[in-house]
Tab-separated table of C-alpha atoms and ligand atoms in Angstrom:
chain	number	residue	atom	x	y	z
A	1	MET	CA	192.037	30.823	41.000
A	2	THR	CA	192.376	30.264	37.285
A	3	GLN	CA	194.459	32.906	35.665
A	4	ASN	CA	194.340	34.001	32.107
A	5	ASN	CA	197.180	32.677	29.934
A	6	GLN	CA	197.985	36.252	29.147
A	7	ASN	CA	199.100	36.954	32.692
A	8	LEU	CA	201.333	33.926	32.982
A	9	GLY	CA	204.005	34.902	30.493
A	10	ILE	CA	207.380	36.101	31.713
A	11	THR	CA	209.880	37.616	29.319
A	12	ALA	CA	213.507	36.573	28.990
A	13	ASN	CA	214.553	39.902	30.492
A	14	GLU	CA	212.270	39.484	33.503
A	15	LEU	CA	213.509	35.942	34.052
A	16	ASN	CA	217.122	37.047	33.732
A	17	GLU	CA	216.515	39.664	36.393
A	18	ASP	CA	214.808	37.182	38.731
A	19	LEU	CA	217.729	34.809	38.390
A	20	ALA	CA	220.302	37.547	38.875
A	21	GLN	CA	218.557	38.576	42.092
A	22	GLN	CA	218.449	34.898	43.138
A	23	LYS	CA	214.713	35.033	43.648
A	24	PRO	CA	213.354	31.635	44.742
A	25	LEU	CA	211.873	30.026	41.658
A	26	LEU	CA	211.762	26.641	39.981
A	27	LEU	CA	212.733	26.596	36.344
A	28	PHE	CA	211.384	23.552	34.489
A	29	ASP	CA	212.480	22.877	30.926
A	30	LEU	CA	209.844	20.795	29.138
A	31	ARG	CA	211.721	20.252	25.876
A	32	LEU	CA	213.129	16.900	24.784
A	33	GLN	CA	215.910	15.595	27.015
A	34	SER	CA	218.309	15.633	24.046
A	35	ASP	CA	217.600	19.299	23.308
A	36	PHE	CA	217.926	20.132	26.968
A	37	GLU	CA	221.336	18.460	27.152
A	38	LYS	CA	222.558	20.399	24.112
A	39	SER	CA	221.763	23.715	25.768
A	40	HIS	CA	219.569	24.937	28.611
A	41	ILE	CA	219.161	27.940	30.849
A	42	ASP	CA	221.643	27.805	33.690
A	43	GLY	CA	219.797	26.580	36.784
A	44	SER	CA	216.899	24.954	34.939
A	45	VAL	CA	215.878	21.354	35.457
A	46	HIS	CA	214.612	18.996	32.764
A	47	ALA	CA	211.048	17.918	33.505
A	48	VAL	CA	208.706	15.452	31.890
A	49	CYS	CA	205.207	16.757	32.120
A	50	ASP	CA	202.918	13.742	32.113
A	51	ALA	CA	200.013	12.549	34.237
A	52	GLN	CA	202.313	10.950	36.796
A	53	SER	CA	204.453	13.994	37.386
A	54	LYS	CA	201.305	16.044	37.620
A	55	GLU	CA	200.114	13.891	40.477
A	56	LYS	CA	203.407	13.064	42.170
A	57	ILE	CA	205.469	16.190	41.788
A	58	MET	CA	203.228	19.158	41.190
A	59	THR	CA	201.078	18.416	44.211
A	60	LYS	CA	204.214	18.543	46.397
A	61	ILE	CA	205.317	21.981	45.268
A	62	PRO	CA	204.155	24.691	47.653
A	63	LYS	CA	201.552	26.988	46.161
A	64	ASN	CA	203.618	30.128	46.744
A	65	THR	CA	206.712	28.905	44.887
A	66	LYS	CA	207.172	30.613	41.551
A	67	ILE	CA	207.498	28.140	38.699
A	68	VAL	CA	208.662	29.087	35.210
A	69	LEU	CA	208.183	26.615	32.364
A	70	ILE	CA	210.210	26.578	29.179
A	71	SER	CA	209.435	24.958	25.854
A	72	ASP	CA	210.201	25.739	22.233
A	73	PRO	CA	208.014	27.127	20.769
A	74	GLU	CA	206.231	28.506	23.823
A	75	ASP	CA	202.863	26.773	23.203
A	76	PHE	CA	203.357	23.677	25.359
A	77	SER	CA	204.746	25.605	28.333
A	78	LYS	CA	201.925	28.137	27.981
A	79	GLU	CA	199.296	25.377	28.083
A	80	THR	CA	201.016	23.593	30.955
A	81	ALA	CA	201.402	26.808	32.953
A	82	SER	CA	197.719	27.422	32.529
A	83	MET	CA	196.884	23.879	33.690
A	84	MET	CA	199.188	24.188	36.709
A	85	SER	CA	197.765	27.569	37.509
A	86	SER	CA	194.311	26.040	37.600
A	87	LEU	CA	195.699	23.674	40.303
A	88	GLY	CA	196.550	26.747	42.334
A	89	LEU	CA	200.269	26.868	41.550
A	90	ASP	CA	202.183	30.092	40.874
A	91	SER	CA	203.143	28.933	37.388
A	92	HIS	CA	204.466	30.958	34.431
A	93	TYR	CA	206.060	30.353	31.067
A	94	LEU	CA	208.894	31.953	29.168
A	95	THR	CA	207.379	34.024	26.383
A	96	GLY	CA	208.908	33.264	23.022
A	97	GLY	CA	210.159	29.914	24.344
A	98	PHE	CA	213.776	28.836	24.736
A	99	SER	CA	214.771	30.600	21.486
A	100	SER	CA	214.087	33.956	23.109
A	101	TRP	CA	216.700	33.353	25.789
A	102	ALA	CA	219.934	35.282	25.353
A	103	GLY	CA	221.275	34.836	28.891
A	104	LYS	CA	223.547	32.217	30.414
A	105	THR	CA	223.147	28.644	29.178
A	106	THR	CA	224.819	25.380	30.021
A	107	THR	CA	224.990	21.856	28.563
A	108	GLY	CA	224.650	18.293	29.860
A	109	PRO	CA	222.016	16.494	31.912
A	110	THR	CA	220.093	18.022	34.792
A	111	GLY	CA	221.941	18.622	37.990
A	112	LYS	CA	224.343	16.266	39.609
A	113	THR	CA	223.446	12.647	40.025
A	114	ILE	CA	225.054	9.711	41.771
A	115	SER	CA	224.747	6.167	40.495
A	116	PRO	CA	223.447	3.540	42.922
A	117	ASP	CA	226.792	1.685	42.620
A	118	ASN	CA	228.734	4.771	43.637
A	119	LEU	CA	226.365	5.493	46.492
A	120	ALA	CA	226.925	1.938	47.808
A	121	LYS	CA	230.665	2.710	47.966
A	122	GLN	CA	230.294	5.933	49.962
A	123	LEU	CA	227.189	5.219	51.990
A	124	ASP	CA	228.816	6.122	55.313
A	125	ASP	CA	230.100	9.481	54.099
A	126	VAL	CA	226.919	11.062	52.747
A	127	PHE	CA	223.727	12.601	54.116
A	128	LEU	CA	220.818	10.602	52.709
A	129	LEU	CA	217.820	12.846	52.241
A	130	ASP	CA	214.674	10.905	51.405
A	131	VAL	CA	212.054	13.293	50.007
A	132	ARG	CA	209.104	10.889	49.814
A	133	ASN	CA	206.046	11.362	51.991
A	134	THR	CA	206.251	10.198	55.599
A	135	ASP	CA	203.977	7.195	54.994
A	136	GLU	CA	206.086	5.993	52.076
A	137	PHE	CA	209.268	6.479	54.091
A	138	SER	CA	208.022	4.573	57.135
A	139	GLU	CA	207.522	1.419	55.076
A	140	PHE	CA	210.942	1.138	53.538
A	141	GLN	CA	214.063	3.272	53.469
A	142	ILE	CA	217.813	3.112	53.074
A	143	PRO	CA	219.051	2.696	56.661
A	144	GLY	CA	220.366	5.955	58.065
A	145	SER	CA	218.380	8.216	55.760
A	146	LYS	CA	216.554	11.320	56.935
A	147	ASN	CA	213.036	12.003	55.717
A	148	ILE	CA	212.020	15.503	54.673
A	149	PRO	CA	209.087	15.350	52.218
A	150	LEU	CA	209.595	17.383	49.042
A	151	GLY	CA	206.933	19.938	49.948
A	152	GLU	CA	208.770	20.833	53.181
A	153	LEU	CA	212.064	21.509	51.440
A	154	PHE	CA	210.905	24.925	50.384
A	155	ASP	CA	210.842	26.025	54.013
A	156	ALA	CA	213.989	27.700	55.353
A	157	LYS	CA	213.469	26.255	58.833
A	158	THR	CA	213.443	22.725	57.468
A	159	LEU	CA	216.571	23.370	55.465
A	160	SER	CA	218.512	24.029	58.660
A	161	GLN	CA	218.229	20.285	59.444
A	162	ILE	CA	220.543	19.522	56.556
A	163	PRO	CA	224.228	19.390	57.528
A	164	LYS	CA	226.600	21.677	55.650
A	165	ASP	CA	229.647	19.441	56.004
A	166	LYS	CA	228.346	16.365	54.179
A	167	GLN	CA	227.521	15.536	50.590
A	168	VAL	CA	223.710	15.442	50.352
A	169	VAL	CA	222.053	12.718	48.263
A	170	THR	CA	218.356	13.143	47.483
A	171	ILE	CA	216.235	10.000	47.256
A	172	CYS	CA	212.742	9.149	46.005
A	173	PRO	CA	211.205	6.108	44.270
A	174	HIS	CA	212.544	6.768	40.754
A	175	GLY	CA	214.616	9.946	40.895
A	176	ASN	CA	212.091	12.492	39.632
A	177	ARG	CA	210.891	13.997	42.885
A	178	ALA	CA	214.474	13.900	44.186
A	179	MET	CA	215.638	15.881	41.155
A	180	VAL	CA	213.167	18.634	42.002
A	181	ALA	CA	214.361	18.424	45.612
A	182	SER	CA	217.982	18.883	44.527
A	183	PHE	CA	216.902	21.863	42.514
A	184	ALA	CA	215.069	23.369	45.487
A	185	LEU	CA	218.179	22.792	47.597
A	186	GLU	CA	220.413	24.397	45.006
A	187	ARG	CA	218.242	27.502	45.059
A	188	ALA	CA	218.784	27.579	48.835
A	189	GLY	CA	222.538	27.277	48.353
A	190	ILE	CA	222.844	23.583	49.272
A	191	ALA	CA	224.635	21.379	46.742
A	192	SER	CA	223.307	17.845	46.386
A	193	GLN	CA	223.303	14.800	44.142
A	194	THR	CA	220.192	12.896	43.076
A	195	LEU	CA	220.202	9.115	43.359
A	196	GLU	CA	219.814	7.884	39.765
A	197	GLY	CA	216.771	5.664	39.336
A	198	GLY	CA	215.804	6.339	42.970
A	199	LEU	CA	215.066	3.459	45.309
A	200	ALA	CA	214.225	1.166	42.394
A	201	GLY	CA	217.764	1.689	41.120
A	202	TRP	CA	219.189	1.280	44.601
A	203	ASN	CA	217.486	-2.103	44.913
A	204	GLN	CA	219.429	-3.377	41.919
A	205	VAL	CA	222.921	-2.747	43.304
A	206	LEU	CA	224.979	-5.926	43.560
A	207	LYS	CA	228.119	-5.821	45.687
A	208	PRO	CA	230.710	-8.626	45.548
A	209	VAL	CA	232.633	-9.525	48.703
A	210	SER	CA	235.338	-12.183	48.643
A	211	ILE	CA	235.006	-14.501	51.658
A	212	VAL	CA	237.023	-17.673	51.028
A	213	ASN	CA	240.170	-17.504	48.919
A	214	ASP	CA	241.593	-21.041	49.093
A	215	ALA	CA	241.650	-23.642	46.323
A	216	THR	CA	237.890	-23.234	46.412
A	217	LYS	CA	236.915	-19.570	46.364
A	218	ILE	CA	233.669	-18.062	47.604
A	219	ILE	CA	232.441	-14.617	46.649
A	220	GLN	CA	229.255	-13.372	48.242
A	221	VAL	CA	227.276	-11.117	45.908
A	222	GLN	CA	224.930	-8.944	47.963
A	223	LYS	CA	221.868	-7.073	46.792
A	224	VAL	CA	222.470	-4.266	49.266
A	225	GLY	CA	219.068	-2.606	49.021
A	226	LYS	CA	217.146	-5.782	49.764
A	227	GLY	CA	219.438	-7.908	51.919
A	228	CYS	CA	219.471	-10.764	49.359
A	229	LEU	CA	222.654	-12.829	49.180
A	230	SER	CA	223.971	-14.958	46.346
A	231	HIS	CA	227.273	-16.752	45.947
A	232	ILE	CA	229.881	-17.513	43.352
A	233	VAL	CA	231.900	-20.623	44.173
A	234	ALA	CA	234.959	-21.171	42.007
A	235	SER	CA	237.519	-23.919	41.640
A	236	ASP	CA	240.167	-24.412	38.972
A	237	GLY	CA	238.820	-21.492	36.984
A	238	LYS	CA	235.297	-22.939	36.866
A	239	ALA	CA	232.553	-21.187	38.757
A	240	MET	CA	229.048	-21.961	39.843
A	241	VAL	CA	226.562	-19.358	40.977
A	242	ILE	CA	223.966	-20.041	43.672
A	243	ASP	CA	220.744	-17.986	43.759
A	244	PRO	CA	221.794	-15.311	41.234
A	245	LEU	CA	219.949	-11.991	41.236
A	246	TYR	CA	219.264	-9.312	38.660
A	247	PRO	CA	221.063	-7.611	37.019
A	248	PHE	CA	222.649	-10.970	36.112
A	249	GLU	CA	225.334	-9.333	33.911
A	250	LYS	CA	227.144	-8.409	37.140
A	251	TYR	CA	228.088	-12.092	37.734
A	252	ILE	CA	229.571	-12.273	34.255
A	253	ASP	CA	231.649	-9.138	34.990
A	254	ILE	CA	232.832	-10.486	38.356
A	255	ALA	CA	233.772	-13.850	36.824
A	256	LYS	CA	235.615	-12.169	33.972
A	257	GLU	CA	237.575	-9.900	36.330
A	258	ARG	CA	238.739	-12.887	38.324
A	259	GLY	CA	239.338	-15.251	35.444
A	260	PHE	CA	236.472	-17.700	36.164
A	261	LYS	CA	234.153	-19.307	33.685
A	262	ILE	CA	230.599	-19.720	34.957
A	263	THR	CA	229.676	-23.320	34.152
A	264	LYS	CA	226.818	-24.070	36.546
A	265	VAL	CA	223.946	-22.073	37.994
A	266	PHE	CA	221.735	-23.180	40.921
A	267	ASP	CA	218.699	-21.973	42.807
A	268	THR	CA	218.175	-23.278	46.337
A	269	HIS	CA	214.410	-22.898	45.988
A	270	GLN	CA	211.643	-21.084	44.174
A	271	HIS	CA	212.036	-17.563	45.511
A	272	ALA	CA	209.064	-15.384	46.421
A	273	ASP	CA	210.799	-12.118	47.279
A	274	HIS	CA	212.969	-11.530	44.236
A	275	VAL	CA	213.108	-12.516	40.610
A	276	SER	CA	215.617	-15.317	40.099
A	277	ALA	CA	218.258	-14.579	37.483
A	278	ALA	CA	219.290	-18.252	37.287
A	279	ARG	CA	217.676	-18.944	33.929
A	280	ASP	CA	219.027	-15.811	32.217
A	281	LEU	CA	222.500	-16.221	33.677
A	282	ALA	CA	222.667	-19.855	32.563
A	283	LYS	CA	221.394	-18.949	29.105
A	284	SER	CA	223.802	-16.104	28.524
A	285	THR	CA	226.877	-17.966	29.803
A	286	GLY	CA	225.995	-21.366	28.364
A	287	ALA	CA	226.145	-22.760	31.908
A	288	GLU	CA	224.054	-25.704	33.076
A	289	LEU	CA	221.021	-24.799	35.146
A	290	TYR	CA	220.167	-26.855	38.265
A	291	LEU	CA	216.839	-26.596	40.064
A	292	SER	CA	214.982	-28.536	42.739
A	293	LYS	CA	213.145	-31.579	41.405
A	294	TYR	CA	210.605	-31.125	44.194
A	295	GLU	CA	209.291	-27.880	42.715
A	296	GLY	CA	207.353	-27.190	39.534
A	297	TYR	CA	209.043	-25.244	36.747
A	298	ASP	CA	207.754	-24.543	33.257
A	299	TYR	CA	211.160	-24.717	31.617
A	300	ASP	CA	214.009	-27.158	31.144
A	301	ALA	CA	216.803	-27.572	33.637
A	302	ASN	CA	218.722	-30.331	35.410
A	303	PHE	CA	216.325	-31.223	38.200
A	304	ILE	CA	218.215	-32.343	41.268
A	305	GLY	CA	217.348	-33.767	44.680
A	306	ASP	CA	218.644	-35.348	47.859
A	307	ALA	CA	222.106	-36.967	47.729
A	308	ASP	CA	222.855	-35.868	44.141
A	309	LYS	CA	226.503	-35.032	43.625
A	310	ILE	CA	227.892	-32.515	41.156
A	311	SER	CA	231.525	-31.617	40.644
A	312	PHE	CA	233.042	-28.463	39.182
A	313	GLY	CA	236.774	-27.799	38.864
A	314	ALA	CA	238.339	-29.714	41.754
A	315	ALA	CA	235.363	-29.081	44.057
A	316	ASN	CA	232.363	-31.238	44.866
A	317	LEU	CA	228.825	-30.299	45.669
A	318	ARG	CA	226.366	-32.523	47.526
A	319	VAL	CA	222.641	-31.794	47.510
A	320	ILE	CA	220.498	-32.111	50.647
A	321	HIS	CA	216.738	-31.852	50.479
A	322	THR	CA	215.946	-29.351	53.243
A	323	PRO	CA	212.184	-28.685	53.234
A	324	GLY	CA	210.588	-26.273	55.682
A	325	HIS	CA	210.811	-22.867	54.038
A	326	THR	CA	209.330	-24.303	50.862
A	327	PRO	CA	208.671	-28.041	50.420
A	328	GLY	CA	211.258	-28.266	47.656
A	329	SER	CA	214.099	-26.254	49.249
A	330	LEU	CA	217.596	-27.597	48.724
A	331	SER	CA	220.846	-26.910	50.551
A	332	PHE	CA	224.216	-27.413	48.913
A	333	VAL	CA	227.256	-28.741	50.768
A	334	VAL	CA	230.538	-27.910	49.028
A	335	ASP	CA	233.720	-29.853	49.859
A	336	GLU	CA	232.054	-30.839	53.173
A	337	LYS	CA	233.234	-27.427	54.436
A	338	TYR	CA	230.621	-24.947	53.256
A	339	VAL	CA	226.838	-25.142	53.206
A	340	PHE	CA	224.535	-22.895	51.191
A	341	THR	CA	221.272	-22.945	53.102
A	342	GLY	CA	218.890	-20.805	51.051
A	343	ASP	CA	216.156	-19.503	53.368
A	344	ILE	CA	216.325	-22.361	55.896
A	345	LEU	CA	219.106	-21.189	58.159
A	346	PHE	CA	220.247	-17.589	58.435
A	347	VAL	CA	223.053	-15.918	60.354
A	348	GLU	CA	220.700	-14.426	62.929
A	349	SER	CA	217.771	-16.833	62.923
A	350	ILE	CA	216.213	-19.921	61.482
A	351	GLY	CA	214.112	-19.773	58.333
A	352	ARG	CA	210.354	-19.716	58.417
A	353	PRO	CA	207.704	-21.365	56.271
A	354	ASP	CA	207.209	-19.206	53.203
A	355	LEU	CA	203.591	-20.182	52.582
A	356	ARG	CA	201.225	-19.796	55.495
A	357	ASP	CA	198.619	-22.195	54.148
A	358	ASN	CA	200.330	-25.357	55.359
A	359	ALA	CA	202.337	-23.730	58.096
A	360	GLU	CA	202.074	-26.547	60.608
A	361	GLU	CA	203.204	-29.261	58.227
A	362	PHE	CA	205.990	-27.042	56.909
A	363	THR	CA	207.138	-26.194	60.409
A	364	GLU	CA	207.553	-29.876	61.290
A	365	ASP	CA	209.617	-30.251	58.137
A	366	LEU	CA	211.630	-27.222	59.177
A	367	TYR	CA	212.336	-28.729	62.616
A	368	ASN	CA	213.413	-32.039	61.089
A	369	THR	CA	215.556	-30.330	58.442
A	370	LEU	CA	217.365	-28.248	61.059
A	371	HIS	CA	217.918	-30.956	63.659
A	372	GLU	CA	218.356	-34.028	61.508
A	373	LYS	CA	220.187	-32.537	58.557
A	374	LEU	CA	221.820	-29.120	58.829
A	375	LEU	CA	222.878	-29.136	62.488
A	376	LYS	CA	224.346	-32.627	61.946
A	377	LEU	CA	227.006	-31.127	59.693
A	378	SER	CA	230.390	-30.624	61.334
A	379	ASP	CA	230.609	-27.651	63.688
A	380	ASN	CA	233.110	-25.708	61.597
A	381	THR	CA	231.051	-25.898	58.404
A	382	MET	CA	230.565	-22.331	57.175
A	383	VAL	CA	226.926	-21.359	56.595
A	384	PHE	CA	225.971	-19.108	53.675
A	385	PRO	CA	222.292	-18.080	53.589
A	386	THR	CA	220.338	-16.302	50.841
A	387	HIS	CA	219.216	-13.346	52.993
A	388	HIS	CA	220.247	-11.339	55.985
A	389	GLY	CA	218.162	-9.219	58.345
A	390	GLU	CA	218.638	-5.471	58.656
A	391	ASP	CA	220.084	-5.669	62.140
A	392	VAL	CA	222.638	-8.362	61.426
A	393	LYS	CA	226.207	-7.213	61.646
A	394	SER	CA	228.422	-8.225	58.783
A	395	GLU	CA	231.741	-9.948	59.329
A	396	ASN	CA	234.463	-8.528	57.087
A	397	ASP	CA	231.636	-6.964	55.085
A	398	ALA	CA	229.939	-10.343	54.490
A	399	PHE	CA	227.104	-12.326	56.056
A	400	TYR	CA	227.852	-15.907	57.100
A	401	SER	CA	228.193	-18.048	60.205
A	402	THR	CA	229.108	-21.611	61.182
A	403	ILE	CA	227.078	-24.639	62.229
A	404	GLN	CA	228.545	-24.201	65.698
A	405	GLN	CA	227.187	-20.630	65.891
A	406	SER	CA	223.866	-21.738	64.410
A	407	LYS	CA	223.359	-24.240	67.241
A	408	LYS	CA	223.110	-21.296	69.663
A	409	LEU	CA	220.254	-19.626	67.799
A	410	PRO	CA	216.943	-19.194	69.639
A	411	TRP	CA	214.369	-21.988	69.468
A	412	LEU	CA	216.816	-24.728	68.620
A	413	ASP	CA	216.819	-26.093	72.164
A	414	ILE	CA	213.052	-26.598	72.538
A	415	SER	CA	210.824	-29.606	71.830
A	416	LYS	CA	209.344	-30.162	68.391
A	417	GLN	CA	205.859	-29.465	69.767
A	418	GLU	CA	206.845	-26.147	71.284
A	419	PHE	CA	208.849	-25.245	68.158
A	420	VAL	CA	205.829	-25.835	65.917
A	421	ARG	CA	203.579	-23.831	68.224
A	422	LYS	CA	205.963	-20.877	68.261
A	423	VAL	CA	206.754	-20.814	64.544
A	424	VAL	CA	203.119	-21.231	63.459
A	425	ALA	CA	202.164	-18.298	65.701
A	426	ILE	CA	204.447	-15.950	63.770
A	427	THR	CA	202.677	-13.847	61.241
A	428	ARG	CA	204.724	-11.688	59.019
A	429	PRO	CA	203.847	-9.735	55.937
A	430	ARG	CA	204.438	-11.465	52.647
A	431	PRO	CA	207.016	-9.963	50.340
A	432	MET	CA	205.438	-7.350	48.061
A	433	ASN	CA	204.318	-8.781	44.728
A	434	TYR	CA	205.201	-12.309	45.842
A	435	ARG	CA	202.488	-13.946	43.741
A	436	LYS	CA	203.724	-12.326	40.565
A	437	ILE	CA	207.356	-13.022	41.480
A	438	ILE	CA	206.579	-16.737	41.999
A	439	THR	CA	204.812	-17.015	38.635
A	440	VAL	CA	207.823	-15.388	36.978
A	441	ASN	CA	210.245	-17.707	38.792
A	442	LYS	CA	208.181	-20.739	37.838
A	443	GLY	CA	208.432	-19.699	34.230
A	444	GLU	CA	204.697	-19.150	33.845
A	445	LEU	CA	205.087	-15.463	33.148
A	446	GLU	CA	207.719	-13.757	31.027
A	447	LEU	CA	208.938	-10.421	32.246
A	448	VAL	CA	210.586	-7.513	30.507
A	449	HIS	CA	213.833	-6.902	32.411
A	450	SER	CA	213.035	-3.246	32.922
A	451	GLU	CA	210.047	-4.297	35.050
A	452	ILE	CA	212.219	-6.076	37.622
A	453	PRO	CA	213.360	-3.079	39.709
A	454	ASP	CA	209.763	-2.054	40.338
A	455	LEU	CA	208.630	-5.585	41.083
A	456	GLU	CA	211.401	-5.929	43.653
A	457	ILE	CA	211.190	-2.475	45.194
A	458	GLY	CA	209.296	-3.720	48.273
A	459	PRO	CA	208.561	-4.186	51.014
A	460	ASN	CA	206.551	-1.066	50.302
A	461	ARG	CA	203.922	0.465	48.112
A	462	CYS	CA	206.580	2.101	45.979
A	463	ALA	CA	206.204	-0.792	43.573
A	464	VAL	CA	203.339	0.995	41.924
A	465	ASP	CA	204.718	4.452	42.499
A	466	ALA	CA	205.930	5.993	39.303
A	467	SER	CA	207.363	9.195	40.771
B	501	FE2	FE1	212.681	-17.774	49.972
């Protein structure tokens, strides 16, 4: 029922009383973020009131939850309260705006947040509360998280599912819905932190793990939210990076911390599931960029192929053409001890053709690559792939295996005919946004860096979810 604006106003005194009595209400401050941070009513949350929040947040708030909006002057909150009221919400506004408030105020940003990097460090010690809808959650989530959609958080029975002895972290696609969730929890006496940037931010966390620390050093840099792996290989203070990911600045930080200079950057193949940071990393470090000569790129690089040799520091890299995932895929053998296999050979399985259109032809290539090239390397060669599956256990926090272990993987002891039949029969969903990602990686489309987290948020529909 549409209410008259007149009835929606609530005075500072009335609000003060409601807060003192701890009545359940949501207090949204619609002023500029900077004004909010200077001073805001204790317990209020900063809210941006645009079309997206209208659709994504307001529709999740139960109709019987009292909402008080604050602006300065009151006009905008009055209008918004009226609009929300017409949607059936119990919305009000502070008469006289923020200036009329004489009660308790506080400074700083809304609520408590946790950065994705910090969450990665304490993942095992927190209660991950994902407040997206069930359908969004079922497609993609941080392993171990519990799903309680925002709308259900206003129900006392639901709240009993949240443990009291753990730090609660609220999660949504971009941090807005989760902020409201944290606020709802706070009102119910449960302290929580909101994951900054939501799942899009989470997908950009890069975690370095040192694996080999001999004359040649290998650091695996993991994109924890997506299971992508990249590697820094260093020798004599010179480092090369294989399959770098965004945000590429992280590699520069890691190299600086350890006293390496990044001099070469490689991609094993044209990736379809994430935006390659190879070009930007090479550009910003002045390193040489190396790409497969069997693939088309719209920009300059050193194009390399089978049997090419490249040295850096005291180490040597040998290129093998290993088609099968893509026709132009390369693998890199370093010091005849380590092989970087891209998406051809993983810890837990073999790679699969990336493009279904020529699956049969690709699968034959894949068989030949595995049997005639990679598995011919010495048994103790360490294998470093570009991805890992969700169920794969890490070893000392990293994901790698050996050629000897790889030989025991399923489907490597069957005939070529049977292998092709089995691999071609596999259908799996394409990575979200893969077409756009490929055009970006080819250099046909320039991207603003801020677009990358959303482009990579898959495999889910969150990519277009602005909440
Ligand atoms: Fe790939």
